mmCIF file of C-alpha atoms and ligand atoms in Angstrom:
data_model
loop_
_atom_site.group_PDB
_atom_site.id
_atom_site.type_symbol
_atom_site.label_atom_id
_atom_site.label_comp_id
_atom_site.label_asym_id
_atom_site.label_seq_id
_atom_site.Cartn_x
_atom_site.Cartn_y
_atom_site.Cartn_z
ATOM 1 C CA MET A 30 23.725 2.500 -2.671
ATOM 2 C CA ILE A 31 21.240 -0.220 -3.478
ATOM 3 C CA TYR A 32 17.729 0.854 -2.771
ATOM 4 C CA LEU A 33 15.721 -2.006 -1.215
ATOM 5 C CA ASP A 34 13.289 -0.084 0.355
ATOM 6 C CA ALA A 35 10.283 0.098 -2.791
ATOM 7 C CA ASN A 36 7.094 -0.479 -0.163
ATOM 8 C CA ALA A 37 8.315 2.967 1.887
ATOM 9 C CA THR A 38 8.434 4.708 -1.526
ATOM 10 C CA THR A 39 9.842 4.254 -5.064
ATOM 11 C CA PRO A 40 11.896 6.964 -6.980
ATOM 12 C CA LEU A 41 10.098 8.944 -9.882
ATOM 13 C CA LEU A 42 10.675 7.093 -13.373
ATOM 14 C CA PRO A 43 12.187 9.478 -15.694
ATOM 15 C CA GLU A 44 9.053 9.462 -17.948
ATOM 16 C CA VAL A 45 7.271 10.593 -15.028
ATOM 17 C CA LEU A 46 9.322 13.772 -14.045
ATOM 18 C CA ASP A 47 9.287 14.770 -17.919
ATOM 19 C CA ALA A 48 5.622 14.507 -18.028
ATOM 20 C CA MET A 49 5.245 16.600 -14.599
ATOM 21 C CA LEU A 50 8.073 19.737 -15.364
ATOM 22 C CA PRO A 51 6.055 21.475 -18.032
ATOM 23 C CA TRP A 52 3.401 21.947 -14.928
ATOM 24 C CA LEU A 53 5.778 23.051 -12.700
ATOM 25 C CA LYS A 54 7.249 25.532 -15.120
ATOM 26 C CA GLU A 55 4.997 27.326 -17.784
ATOM 27 C CA GLY A 56 1.928 25.488 -17.106
ATOM 28 C CA PHE A 57 1.092 26.911 -13.835
ATOM 29 C CA HIS A 58 -2.311 27.958 -14.470
ATOM 30 C CA ASN A 59 -5.308 27.272 -12.359
ATOM 31 C CA PRO A 60 -7.014 24.734 -13.953
ATOM 32 C CA ASN A 61 -10.598 26.151 -12.796
ATOM 33 C CA ALA A 62 -9.801 29.730 -14.950
ATOM 34 C CA SER A 63 -11.155 30.328 -18.145
ATOM 35 C CA TYR A 64 -8.159 31.217 -20.196
ATOM 36 C CA GLN A 65 -6.038 29.112 -22.445
ATOM 37 C CA GLY A 66 -3.425 28.093 -20.384
ATOM 38 C CA ALA A 67 -5.774 27.124 -17.616
ATOM 39 C CA LYS A 68 -7.697 25.338 -20.311
ATOM 40 C CA GLU A 69 -4.609 22.924 -20.807
ATOM 41 C CA ALA A 70 -3.982 22.424 -17.483
ATOM 42 C CA ARG A 71 -7.933 20.903 -17.004
ATOM 43 C CA LYS A 72 -6.985 18.787 -20.507
ATOM 44 C CA ALA A 73 -4.040 17.393 -18.456
ATOM 45 C CA ILE A 74 -5.921 16.830 -15.175
ATOM 46 C CA GLU A 75 -8.390 14.972 -16.823
ATOM 47 C CA GLU A 76 -6.215 13.015 -19.276
ATOM 48 C CA ALA A 77 -4.556 11.878 -16.035
ATOM 49 C CA ARG A 78 -8.111 10.914 -14.705
ATOM 50 C CA GLY A 79 -8.511 8.477 -17.620
ATOM 51 C CA LYS A 80 -5.141 6.741 -17.215
ATOM 52 C CA VAL A 81 -5.876 6.196 -13.105
ATOM 53 C CA ALA A 82 -9.516 4.958 -14.019
ATOM 54 C CA ALA A 83 -7.836 2.278 -16.794
ATOM 55 C CA LEU A 84 -5.508 1.292 -14.432
ATOM 56 C CA ILE A 85 -8.158 0.032 -11.969
ATOM 57 C CA GLY A 86 -10.941 -0.499 -14.178
ATOM 58 C CA ALA A 87 -13.010 2.267 -13.181
ATOM 59 C CA GLN A 88 -14.894 5.489 -14.737
ATOM 60 C CA PRO A 89 -13.139 8.262 -15.083
ATOM 61 C CA ASP A 90 -15.986 10.121 -12.835
ATOM 62 C CA GLU A 91 -15.063 7.586 -10.486
ATOM 63 C CA ILE A 92 -11.752 9.191 -9.379
ATOM 64 C CA VAL A 93 -11.123 11.916 -7.219
ATOM 65 C CA PHE A 94 -7.675 13.004 -6.799
ATOM 66 C CA THR A 95 -6.194 13.653 -3.363
ATOM 67 C CA GLY A 96 -3.127 14.831 -1.027
ATOM 68 C CA GLY A 97 -2.040 11.310 -0.939
ATOM 69 C CA GLY A 98 -3.085 7.689 0.418
ATOM 70 C CA THR A 99 -3.383 9.113 3.931
ATOM 71 C CA GLU A 100 -5.979 11.514 2.663
ATOM 72 C CA SER A 101 -7.756 9.055 0.914
ATOM 73 C CA THR A 102 -8.257 6.446 3.674
ATOM 74 C CA ASN A 103 -9.096 9.415 5.799
ATOM 75 C CA ALA A 104 -11.492 10.789 3.460
ATOM 76 C CA ALA A 105 -13.432 7.435 2.700
ATOM 77 C CA LEU A 106 -13.377 6.171 6.388
ATOM 78 C CA LYS A 107 -14.404 9.286 7.469
ATOM 79 C CA TRP A 108 -17.121 9.569 5.460
ATOM 80 C CA LEU A 109 -18.630 6.062 6.001
ATOM 81 C CA ALA A 110 -18.220 6.703 10.376
ATOM 82 C CA ARG A 111 -20.833 9.718 9.496
ATOM 83 C CA LEU A 112 -22.783 7.553 7.086
ATOM 84 C CA ILE A 113 -23.747 4.673 9.526
ATOM 85 C CA GLY A 114 -23.782 6.746 12.680
ATOM 86 C CA ARG A 115 -22.209 5.912 16.361
ATOM 87 C CA LYS A 116 -25.126 5.009 18.176
ATOM 88 C CA SER A 117 -25.559 1.752 16.323
ATOM 89 C CA GLY A 118 -22.607 1.464 13.759
ATOM 90 C CA ARG A 119 -19.941 -1.054 13.753
ATOM 91 C CA VAL A 120 -16.680 -0.500 12.095
ATOM 92 C CA ILE A 121 -14.856 -3.609 10.584
ATOM 93 C CA THR A 122 -11.036 -3.895 9.568
ATOM 94 C CA SER A 123 -8.141 -5.848 10.001
ATOM 95 C CA ALA A 124 -5.579 -5.913 12.561
ATOM 96 C CA ILE A 125 -2.728 -5.422 9.965
ATOM 97 C CA GLU A 126 -3.921 -2.399 8.485
ATOM 98 C CA HIS A 127 -1.548 0.596 8.307
ATOM 99 C CA SER A 128 -1.761 3.548 10.670
ATOM 100 C CA ALA A 129 -3.698 5.676 8.011
ATOM 101 C CA VAL A 130 -6.710 3.246 8.404
ATOM 102 C CA LEU A 131 -5.911 1.976 11.956
ATOM 103 C CA LYS A 132 -5.594 5.519 13.638
ATOM 104 C CA PRO A 133 -9.005 6.790 12.140
ATOM 105 C CA CYS A 134 -10.954 3.596 13.363
ATOM 106 C CA GLU A 135 -9.488 4.283 16.498
ATOM 107 C CA THR A 136 -10.402 7.410 16.984
ATOM 108 C CA PHE A 137 -14.436 6.203 16.161
ATOM 109 C CA ALA A 138 -13.718 3.538 18.752
ATOM 110 C CA ASP A 139 -12.984 6.263 21.344
ATOM 111 C CA VAL A 140 -16.335 8.297 20.485
ATOM 112 C CA GLY A 141 -18.649 5.367 20.711
ATOM 113 C CA TYR A 142 -18.484 3.140 17.541
ATOM 114 C CA ALA A 143 -18.019 -0.642 17.959
ATOM 115 C CA LEU A 144 -14.753 -1.344 16.366
ATOM 116 C CA THR A 145 -13.680 -4.970 15.404
ATOM 117 C CA ARG A 146 -10.050 -5.841 14.231
ATOM 118 C CA VAL A 147 -10.181 -8.794 12.645
ATOM 119 C CA GLY A 148 -6.809 -10.861 13.099
ATOM 120 C CA VAL A 149 -5.015 -12.677 10.831
ATOM 121 C CA ASP A 150 -3.079 -16.410 10.722
ATOM 122 C CA GLY A 151 0.653 -16.964 10.864
ATOM 123 C CA GLY A 152 0.854 -16.118 7.423
ATOM 124 C CA GLY A 153 -0.653 -12.713 7.487
ATOM 125 C CA ARG A 154 -3.899 -13.640 5.946
ATOM 126 C CA LEU A 155 -7.020 -12.545 7.137
ATOM 127 C CA LEU A 156 -9.133 -14.838 9.143
ATOM 128 C CA MET A 157 -12.412 -14.759 6.914
ATOM 129 C CA GLU A 158 -14.583 -16.988 9.766
ATOM 130 C CA ASP A 159 -13.997 -14.109 12.376
ATOM 131 C CA PHE A 160 -14.303 -11.736 9.268
ATOM 132 C CA GLU A 161 -18.286 -13.032 8.657
ATOM 133 C CA ALA A 162 -18.917 -13.007 12.174
ATOM 134 C CA ALA A 163 -18.110 -9.261 12.741
ATOM 135 C CA CYS A 164 -19.739 -8.778 8.772
ATOM 136 C CA ASP A 165 -23.042 -10.874 10.711
ATOM 137 C CA THR A 166 -22.736 -8.552 13.734
ATOM 138 C CA ALA A 167 -22.941 -5.600 11.853
ATOM 139 C CA LYS A 168 -25.640 -6.380 9.480
ATOM 140 C CA GLU A 169 -27.935 -5.249 12.371
ATOM 141 C CA GLY A 170 -27.192 -2.175 12.944
ATOM 142 C CA GLY A 171 -25.087 -1.324 9.876
ATOM 143 C CA GLY A 172 -21.619 -0.779 9.448
ATOM 144 C CA PHE A 173 -18.871 -0.401 7.233
ATOM 145 C CA ALA A 174 -15.647 -2.874 6.475
ATOM 146 C CA SER A 175 -12.121 -1.673 5.252
ATOM 147 C CA ILE A 176 -9.584 -4.327 4.690
ATOM 148 C CA MET A 177 -6.088 -3.789 3.043
ATOM 149 C CA TRP A 178 -5.494 -5.060 -0.475
ATOM 150 C CA ALA A 179 -1.748 -6.328 0.440
ATOM 151 C CA ASN A 180 0.073 -5.322 3.754
ATOM 152 C CA ASN A 181 2.837 -3.084 3.747
ATOM 153 C CA GLU A 182 5.192 -4.816 5.825
ATOM 154 C CA THR A 183 4.898 -8.609 4.822
ATOM 155 C CA GLY A 184 3.167 -7.971 1.220
ATOM 156 C CA VAL A 185 0.870 -10.593 2.009
ATOM 157 C CA ILE A 186 -2.443 -10.094 -0.782
ATOM 158 C CA GLN A 187 -5.507 -10.137 1.223
ATOM 159 C CA PRO A 188 -8.878 -12.115 0.210
ATOM 160 C CA VAL A 189 -10.336 -8.701 -0.658
ATOM 161 C CA GLU A 190 -12.645 -10.294 -3.312
ATOM 162 C CA GLU A 191 -14.215 -12.709 -0.979
ATOM 163 C CA ALA A 192 -14.275 -9.850 2.178
ATOM 164 C CA CYS A 193 -15.782 -7.291 -0.237
ATOM 165 C CA ALA A 194 -18.450 -10.089 -1.308
ATOM 166 C CA MET A 195 -19.084 -10.989 2.591
ATOM 167 C CA ALA A 196 -19.556 -7.192 3.294
ATOM 168 C CA ARG A 197 -21.577 -6.437 0.451
ATOM 169 C CA GLU A 198 -24.093 -9.383 0.517
ATOM 170 C CA ARG A 199 -24.914 -7.759 4.136
ATOM 171 C CA GLY A 200 -25.664 -4.301 3.084
ATOM 172 C CA LEU A 201 -22.191 -3.259 4.439
ATOM 173 C CA ALA A 202 -20.322 -0.314 2.583
ATOM 174 C CA PHE A 203 -16.770 -1.830 1.587
ATOM 175 C CA HIS A 204 -13.126 0.334 1.326
ATOM 176 C CA THR A 205 -10.034 -1.269 0.594
ATOM 177 C CA ASP A 206 -6.775 0.320 1.263
ATOM 178 C CA ALA A 207 -4.876 -0.840 -2.008
ATOM 179 C CA ILE A 208 -2.172 1.572 -1.423
ATOM 180 C CA GLN A 209 1.076 -0.846 -1.644
ATOM 181 C CA THR A 210 -1.118 -2.961 -4.620
ATOM 182 C CA VAL A 211 -2.112 -0.498 -7.161
ATOM 183 C CA GLY A 212 0.240 -0.627 -10.081
ATOM 184 C CA LYS A 213 2.064 -3.798 -8.741
ATOM 185 C CA ILE A 214 -0.490 -6.885 -9.280
ATOM 186 C CA PRO A 215 -3.751 -6.348 -11.414
ATOM 187 C CA VAL A 216 -6.534 -4.478 -9.327
ATOM 188 C CA ASP A 217 -9.932 -4.302 -11.407
ATOM 189 C CA VAL A 218 -12.739 -2.792 -9.422
ATOM 190 C CA ARG A 219 -15.223 -4.325 -12.151
ATOM 191 C CA GLU A 220 -14.027 -7.812 -10.903
ATOM 192 C CA VAL A 221 -13.921 -7.029 -6.954
ATOM 193 C CA PRO A 222 -16.390 -4.590 -6.813
ATOM 194 C CA VAL A 223 -15.173 -2.430 -3.900
ATOM 195 C CA ASP A 224 -17.601 0.610 -3.017
ATOM 196 C CA TYR A 225 -14.180 2.991 -2.195
ATOM 197 C CA LEU A 226 -10.593 2.534 -2.668
ATOM 198 C CA SER A 227 -7.124 4.202 -1.922
ATOM 199 C CA LEU A 228 -4.269 4.299 -3.896
ATOM 200 C CA SER A 229 -1.323 6.520 -3.736
ATOM 201 C CA ALA A 230 1.488 7.592 -6.520
ATOM 202 C CA HIS A 231 4.822 7.403 -4.792
ATOM 203 C CA LYS A 232 4.057 3.568 -4.251
ATOM 204 C CA PHE A 233 4.295 2.967 -8.203
ATOM 205 C CA HIS A 234 7.064 5.684 -9.091
ATOM 206 C CA GLY A 235 5.197 8.911 -9.325
ATOM 207 C CA PRO A 236 5.190 11.562 -6.988
ATOM 208 C CA LYS A 237 4.790 11.782 -3.480
ATOM 209 C CA GLY A 238 1.789 14.097 -2.063
ATOM 210 C CA VAL A 239 -0.845 12.843 -4.726
ATOM 211 C CA GLY A 240 -3.271 9.739 -4.649
ATOM 212 C CA ALA A 241 -6.770 9.263 -5.487
ATOM 213 C CA LEU A 242 -10.095 7.570 -3.694
ATOM 214 C CA TYR A 243 -11.715 5.577 -6.282
ATOM 215 C CA ILE A 244 -15.823 6.243 -5.522
ATOM 216 C CA ARG A 245 -18.167 3.669 -7.184
ATOM 217 C CA SER A 246 -20.730 5.396 -9.294
ATOM 218 C CA GLY A 247 -23.686 5.611 -7.241
ATOM 219 C CA ALA A 248 -21.662 5.161 -3.546
ATOM 220 C CA ARG A 249 -22.998 8.247 -1.129
ATOM 221 C CA PHE A 250 -19.902 10.449 -0.174
ATOM 222 C CA GLU A 251 -19.611 13.586 1.129
ATOM 223 C CA PRO A 252 -16.167 15.810 1.194
ATOM 224 C CA LEU A 253 -13.236 15.536 3.994
ATOM 225 C CA LEU A 254 -12.249 18.911 2.455
ATOM 226 C CA ARG A 255 -14.702 21.646 1.661
ATOM 227 C CA GLY A 256 -13.802 24.923 0.084
ATOM 228 C CA GLY A 257 -13.860 25.961 -3.464
ATOM 229 C CA GLY A 258 -15.919 22.873 -4.576
ATOM 230 C CA GLN A 259 -13.016 21.240 -6.712
ATOM 231 C CA GLU A 260 -13.130 17.664 -7.986
ATOM 232 C CA LYS A 261 -16.800 18.026 -8.375
ATOM 233 C CA ASP A 262 -17.326 19.271 -4.821
ATOM 234 C CA ARG A 263 -15.851 16.044 -4.002
ATOM 235 C CA ARG A 264 -12.195 17.763 -2.737
ATOM 236 C CA SER A 265 -11.761 21.113 -2.550
ATOM 237 C CA GLY A 266 -8.367 22.893 -2.865
ATOM 238 C CA THR A 267 -6.805 24.288 -6.461
ATOM 239 C CA GLU A 268 -5.709 21.055 -8.112
ATOM 240 C CA ASN A 269 -2.102 19.887 -8.014
ATOM 241 C CA THR A 270 -1.828 19.518 -11.219
ATOM 242 C CA ALA A 271 2.062 18.270 -12.070
ATOM 243 C CA GLY A 272 1.590 15.906 -8.936
ATOM 244 C CA ILE A 273 -1.891 14.739 -11.019
ATOM 245 C CA VAL A 274 -0.038 14.305 -14.355
ATOM 246 C CA GLY A 275 2.849 12.635 -12.634
ATOM 247 C CA LEU A 276 0.222 10.007 -11.204
ATOM 248 C CA GLY A 277 -1.423 9.785 -14.242
ATOM 249 C CA LYS A 278 2.147 8.927 -16.230
ATOM 250 C CA ALA A 279 2.739 6.179 -13.503
ATOM 251 C CA ALA A 280 -0.119 4.757 -14.249
ATOM 252 C CA GLU A 281 0.046 4.372 -17.710
ATOM 253 C CA LEU A 282 3.720 2.925 -17.611
ATOM 254 C CA ALA A 283 2.504 0.553 -14.762
ATOM 255 C CA MET A 284 -0.195 -0.432 -17.013
ATOM 256 C CA GLU A 285 2.100 -1.444 -19.807
ATOM 257 C CA ARG A 286 4.510 -3.271 -17.508
ATOM 258 C CA LEU A 287 1.225 -5.309 -15.899
ATOM 259 C CA SER A 288 0.019 -6.071 -19.548
ATOM 260 C CA LYS A 289 3.473 -7.255 -20.256
ATOM 261 C CA LYS A 290 3.642 -9.251 -16.798
ATOM 262 C CA GLU A 291 6.787 -7.293 -15.716
ATOM 263 C CA THR A 292 7.525 -7.635 -12.408
ATOM 264 C CA PRO A 293 10.206 -7.652 -10.158
ATOM 265 C CA ALA A 294 9.245 -11.363 -8.633
ATOM 266 C CA SER A 295 12.159 -13.254 -10.466
ATOM 267 C CA LEU A 296 15.085 -10.938 -8.444
ATOM 268 C CA ARG A 297 13.026 -11.039 -5.079
ATOM 269 C CA ASN A 298 13.102 -14.780 -5.373
ATOM 270 C CA ALA A 299 16.564 -15.102 -6.456
ATOM 271 C CA PHE A 300 17.805 -12.665 -3.766
ATOM 272 C CA GLU A 301 15.745 -14.674 -1.080
ATOM 273 C CA ALA A 302 16.938 -18.152 -2.961
ATOM 274 C CA LYS A 303 20.425 -17.060 -2.203
ATOM 275 C CA VAL A 304 19.957 -15.483 1.429
ATOM 276 C CA VAL A 305 18.258 -18.340 2.810
ATOM 277 C CA GLY A 306 20.572 -20.823 0.814
ATOM 278 C CA GLU A 307 23.614 -19.422 2.165
ATOM 279 C CA VAL A 308 22.874 -17.671 6.026
ATOM 280 C CA SER A 309 21.829 -20.429 8.314
ATOM 281 C CA GLY A 310 18.771 -19.429 10.680
ATOM 282 C CA VAL A 311 16.515 -17.307 8.339
ATOM 283 C CA SER A 312 12.697 -18.175 7.861
ATOM 284 C CA VAL A 313 10.678 -16.135 4.950
ATOM 285 C CA ASN A 314 7.498 -14.404 6.236
ATOM 286 C CA GLY A 315 4.173 -14.472 5.140
ATOM 287 C CA GLU A 316 2.037 -16.886 2.758
ATOM 288 C CA LEU A 317 4.240 -17.669 0.244
ATOM 289 C CA LEU A 318 1.463 -17.988 -2.391
ATOM 290 C CA HIS A 319 -0.237 -14.624 -1.728
ATOM 291 C CA ARG A 320 2.553 -12.341 -2.027
ATOM 292 C CA LEU A 321 3.319 -8.958 -3.825
ATOM 293 C CA PRO A 322 6.034 -9.814 -6.373
ATOM 294 C CA GLY A 323 8.678 -7.012 -4.866
ATOM 295 C CA THR A 324 8.248 -7.784 -1.076
ATOM 296 C CA SER A 325 10.506 -10.035 0.983
ATOM 297 C CA HIS A 326 10.286 -10.128 4.672
ATOM 298 C CA LEU A 327 12.530 -11.748 6.448
ATOM 299 C CA SER A 328 13.955 -12.921 9.979
ATOM 300 C CA PHE A 329 17.449 -13.769 11.065
ATOM 301 C CA THR A 330 17.521 -15.886 14.240
ATOM 302 C CA GLY A 331 19.974 -14.381 17.027
ATOM 303 C CA CYS A 332 20.015 -10.883 14.949
ATOM 304 C CA GLU A 333 18.907 -7.602 16.065
ATOM 305 C CA ALA A 334 17.038 -5.752 13.096
ATOM 306 C CA ALA A 335 18.334 -2.490 14.322
ATOM 307 C CA GLY A 336 22.178 -3.765 14.235
ATOM 308 C CA LEU A 337 21.623 -5.577 10.708
ATOM 309 C CA LEU A 338 19.973 -2.216 9.336
ATOM 310 C CA ILE A 339 23.182 0.045 10.809
ATOM 311 C CA LEU A 340 25.420 -2.654 9.277
ATOM 312 C CA LEU A 341 23.357 -2.792 5.601
ATOM 313 C CA ASP A 342 23.664 0.761 5.338
ATOM 314 C CA ASP A 343 27.458 0.530 5.834
ATOM 315 C CA LEU A 344 27.432 -2.140 3.144
ATOM 316 C CA GLY A 345 25.334 0.096 0.734
ATOM 317 C CA VAL A 346 21.614 -1.325 0.935
ATOM 318 C CA ALA A 347 18.816 0.571 1.911
ATOM 319 C CA CYS A 348 15.902 -1.899 3.338
ATOM 320 C CA SER A 349 13.944 -1.229 6.775
ATOM 321 C CA ALA A 350 12.622 -3.006 9.668
ATOM 322 C CA GLY A 351 8.988 -3.858 9.707
ATOM 323 C CA SER A 352 6.934 -1.364 8.424
ATOM 324 C CA ALA A 353 8.534 2.320 7.590
ATOM 325 C CA CYS A 354 6.552 4.121 9.710
ATOM 326 C CA MET A 355 7.429 2.060 12.702
ATOM 327 C CA THR A 356 11.462 2.514 11.946
ATOM 328 C CA GLY A 357 13.120 3.804 15.142
ATOM 329 C CA LYS A 358 10.694 2.212 17.535
ATOM 330 C CA GLN A 359 12.059 -0.778 18.948
ATOM 331 C CA GLN A 360 8.474 -2.052 19.684
ATOM 332 C CA PRO A 361 7.734 -5.275 17.448
ATOM 333 C CA SER A 362 5.059 -3.696 14.805
ATOM 334 C CA HIS A 363 1.298 -4.691 15.111
ATOM 335 C CA VAL A 364 1.663 -6.892 12.095
ATOM 336 C CA GLN A 365 4.260 -8.874 13.499
ATOM 337 C CA LYS A 366 2.575 -8.990 16.520
ATOM 338 C CA ALA A 367 -1.169 -10.147 14.913
ATOM 339 C CA MET A 368 0.894 -12.936 13.002
ATOM 340 C CA GLY A 369 1.941 -14.362 16.288
ATOM 341 C CA PHE A 370 5.899 -13.811 16.110
ATOM 342 C CA SER A 371 7.756 -13.656 19.539
ATOM 343 C CA ASP A 372 9.243 -10.705 20.179
ATOM 344 C CA ALA A 373 12.614 -12.084 19.246
ATOM 345 C CA LYS A 374 11.420 -13.162 15.975
ATOM 346 C CA ALA A 375 9.538 -9.315 15.365
ATOM 347 C CA LYS A 376 12.753 -7.737 16.368
ATOM 348 C CA SER A 377 14.717 -9.726 13.834
ATOM 349 C CA SER A 378 13.133 -9.066 10.985
ATOM 350 C CA LEU A 379 13.956 -7.063 7.961
ATOM 351 C CA ARG A 380 11.646 -6.185 5.051
ATOM 352 C CA PHE A 381 12.933 -5.746 1.372
ATOM 353 C CA GLY A 382 11.318 -3.938 -1.305
ATOM 354 C CA PHE A 383 12.238 -4.388 -4.907
ATOM 355 C CA SER A 384 10.989 -2.311 -7.997
ATOM 356 C CA CYS A 385 10.944 -2.270 -11.635
ATOM 357 C CA LEU A 386 14.010 -0.445 -11.432
ATOM 358 C CA THR A 387 16.104 -2.917 -9.215
ATOM 359 C CA THR A 388 18.449 -5.151 -11.478
ATOM 360 C CA MET A 389 19.303 -8.362 -10.623
ATOM 361 C CA GLU A 390 22.996 -7.457 -10.133
ATOM 362 C CA GLU A 391 21.981 -5.164 -7.430
ATOM 363 C CA ALA A 392 19.773 -8.232 -5.676
ATOM 364 C CA MET A 393 22.428 -10.467 -5.672
ATOM 365 C CA ALA A 394 24.829 -7.802 -4.635
ATOM 366 C CA ALA A 395 22.338 -7.096 -1.653
ATOM 367 C CA ALA A 396 21.708 -10.807 -0.949
ATOM 368 C CA GLU A 397 25.896 -11.379 -0.813
ATOM 369 C CA SER A 398 25.637 -8.123 1.804
ATOM 370 C CA VAL A 399 22.795 -9.556 3.923
ATOM 371 C CA LYS A 400 24.950 -12.724 4.272
ATOM 372 C CA ARG A 401 28.157 -10.311 5.511
ATOM 373 C CA ALA A 402 26.033 -8.477 7.802
ATOM 374 C CA VAL A 403 24.481 -11.435 9.630
ATOM 375 C CA GLU A 404 27.600 -13.053 9.904
ATOM 376 C CA LYS A 405 29.405 -10.371 11.262
ATOM 377 C CA LEU A 406 26.384 -9.436 14.027
ATOM 378 C CA ARG A 407 26.334 -12.985 14.616
ATOM 379 C CA ARG A 408 29.803 -13.354 15.931
ATOM 380 C CA VAL A 409 29.905 -9.771 17.397
ATOM 381 C CA GLN A 410 26.800 -10.722 19.366
ATOM 382 C CA GLY A 411 27.486 -14.759 19.299
ATOM 383 C CA GLY A 412 23.729 -15.369 18.005
ATOM 384 C CA SER A 413 22.502 -18.762 17.579
ATOM 385 C CA THR A 414 21.882 -19.685 14.081
ATOM 386 C CA GLY A 415 19.919 -22.633 12.650
ATOM 387 C CA PRO A 416 20.030 -24.842 9.897
ATOM 388 C CA VAL A 417 20.628 -23.789 6.059
ATOM 389 C CA MET A 418 16.846 -23.965 4.358
ATOM 390 C CA VAL A 419 16.043 -25.473 1.073
ATOM 391 C CA TYR A 420 13.986 -22.517 -0.436
ATOM 392 C CA SER A 421 11.051 -22.944 -3.017
ATOM 393 C CA PRO A 422 9.212 -19.693 -3.600
HETATM 394 C C1 PLP B 21 -0.940 0.081 2.925
HETATM 395 C C2 PLP B 21 -0.269 1.474 3.411
HETATM 396 N N1 PLP B 21 -1.486 2.720 3.381
HETATM 397 C C3 PLP B 21 -1.442 3.835 3.636
HETATM 398 C C4 PLP B 21 -0.006 4.443 3.401
HETATM 399 C C5 PLP B 21 -0.215 5.704 3.387
HETATM 400 O O1 PLP B 21 0.126 6.370 1.905
HETATM 401 P P1 PLP B 21 0.746 8.127 1.697
HETATM 402 O O2 PLP B 21 2.132 7.601 1.616
HETATM 403 O O3 PLP B 21 0.617 8.296 0.525
HETATM 404 O O4 PLP B 21 -0.179 8.783 2.564
HETATM 405 C C6 PLP B 21 1.065 3.700 2.978
HETATM 406 C C7 PLP B 21 2.391 4.364 2.811
HETATM 407 O O5 PLP B 21 3.381 3.932 3.769
HETATM 408 C C8 PLP B 21 1.026 2.087 2.761
HETATM 409 O O6 PLP B 21 1.860 0.989 2.801
#
């Protein structure tokens, strides 16, 4: 099986598993206790905190470990909603956020908050004039903004630095869902001074069910989960030592890859060049200049993505239609709708995610399988095609 669904999740790197195993076996102690084993677990957690902080240019104290990306976004957004209050508070987000941001924002709207979902252009980038106008409106009564750093479906990187500056200039707190971004491209909270940032281990070869919320030093925060007061009373619950150590190791390895500028971009580009060069009627979606290095979002004229997925699975290629969370639903995703895709285009789109474990042989074999699957489906469906395109990423 050639795994090309790295935006949905990534496999653990062997070094990450090795780092975690002792904490699932003999290192089981509660890190809040006072005996030797507990102290060692505490030390391992604090080392991991340092590594996660280093990956995003933060101070260790600014990192709060959570039970994953969804918990991090919910903790930040639900706190911010409480902070601004529903009477005059405006919540600003984008129309292409992951449901881990959109759903909480919709629940705020249900109870009386003013909610603005700023649109994107055809390339999937935030409409900055609209974002600025929303920030101007919020300035009057207070509010906050949450804009994702990169989109999980298209891989399009958003103008977060600009958006953060616009929000902060107007006194609005700024959260970013950087769950698809951290570990894949450089993220530095000293250069982009967001107030809150969510990240998740399993998107960069760490374990599932563990993530972190970055809270800028001095930014106010009250926890989503209350109880034993762990994480300096910012996230209660006995710490998941093995998971946290795995996140720390994954962060350390991601930092090494980033410092060597090792990304799957060349594989992704070779894959796209072959598909686009050899298959007619293919479009590469998302603004090419601002894409995550491992994401390819393609539409195949006249081919239903659902059919392609089955054929590709038979040919040993794992990828997905739209966002992983939408798989199974035949509706075009909200991201594709926001980008102005026709229903037909949206339903004929596939997402391929490459990681540091993907090889060039796999990328080329997958491109060949895509070609076979598209040709087969078009034969069966009698679908129309378009011209073969010249591709330059
Ligand atoms: C952009 C984005 N936000 C949030 C999440 C949710 O993260 P987690 O699976 O760690 O809860 C995902 C995962 O698919 C994502 O891609």
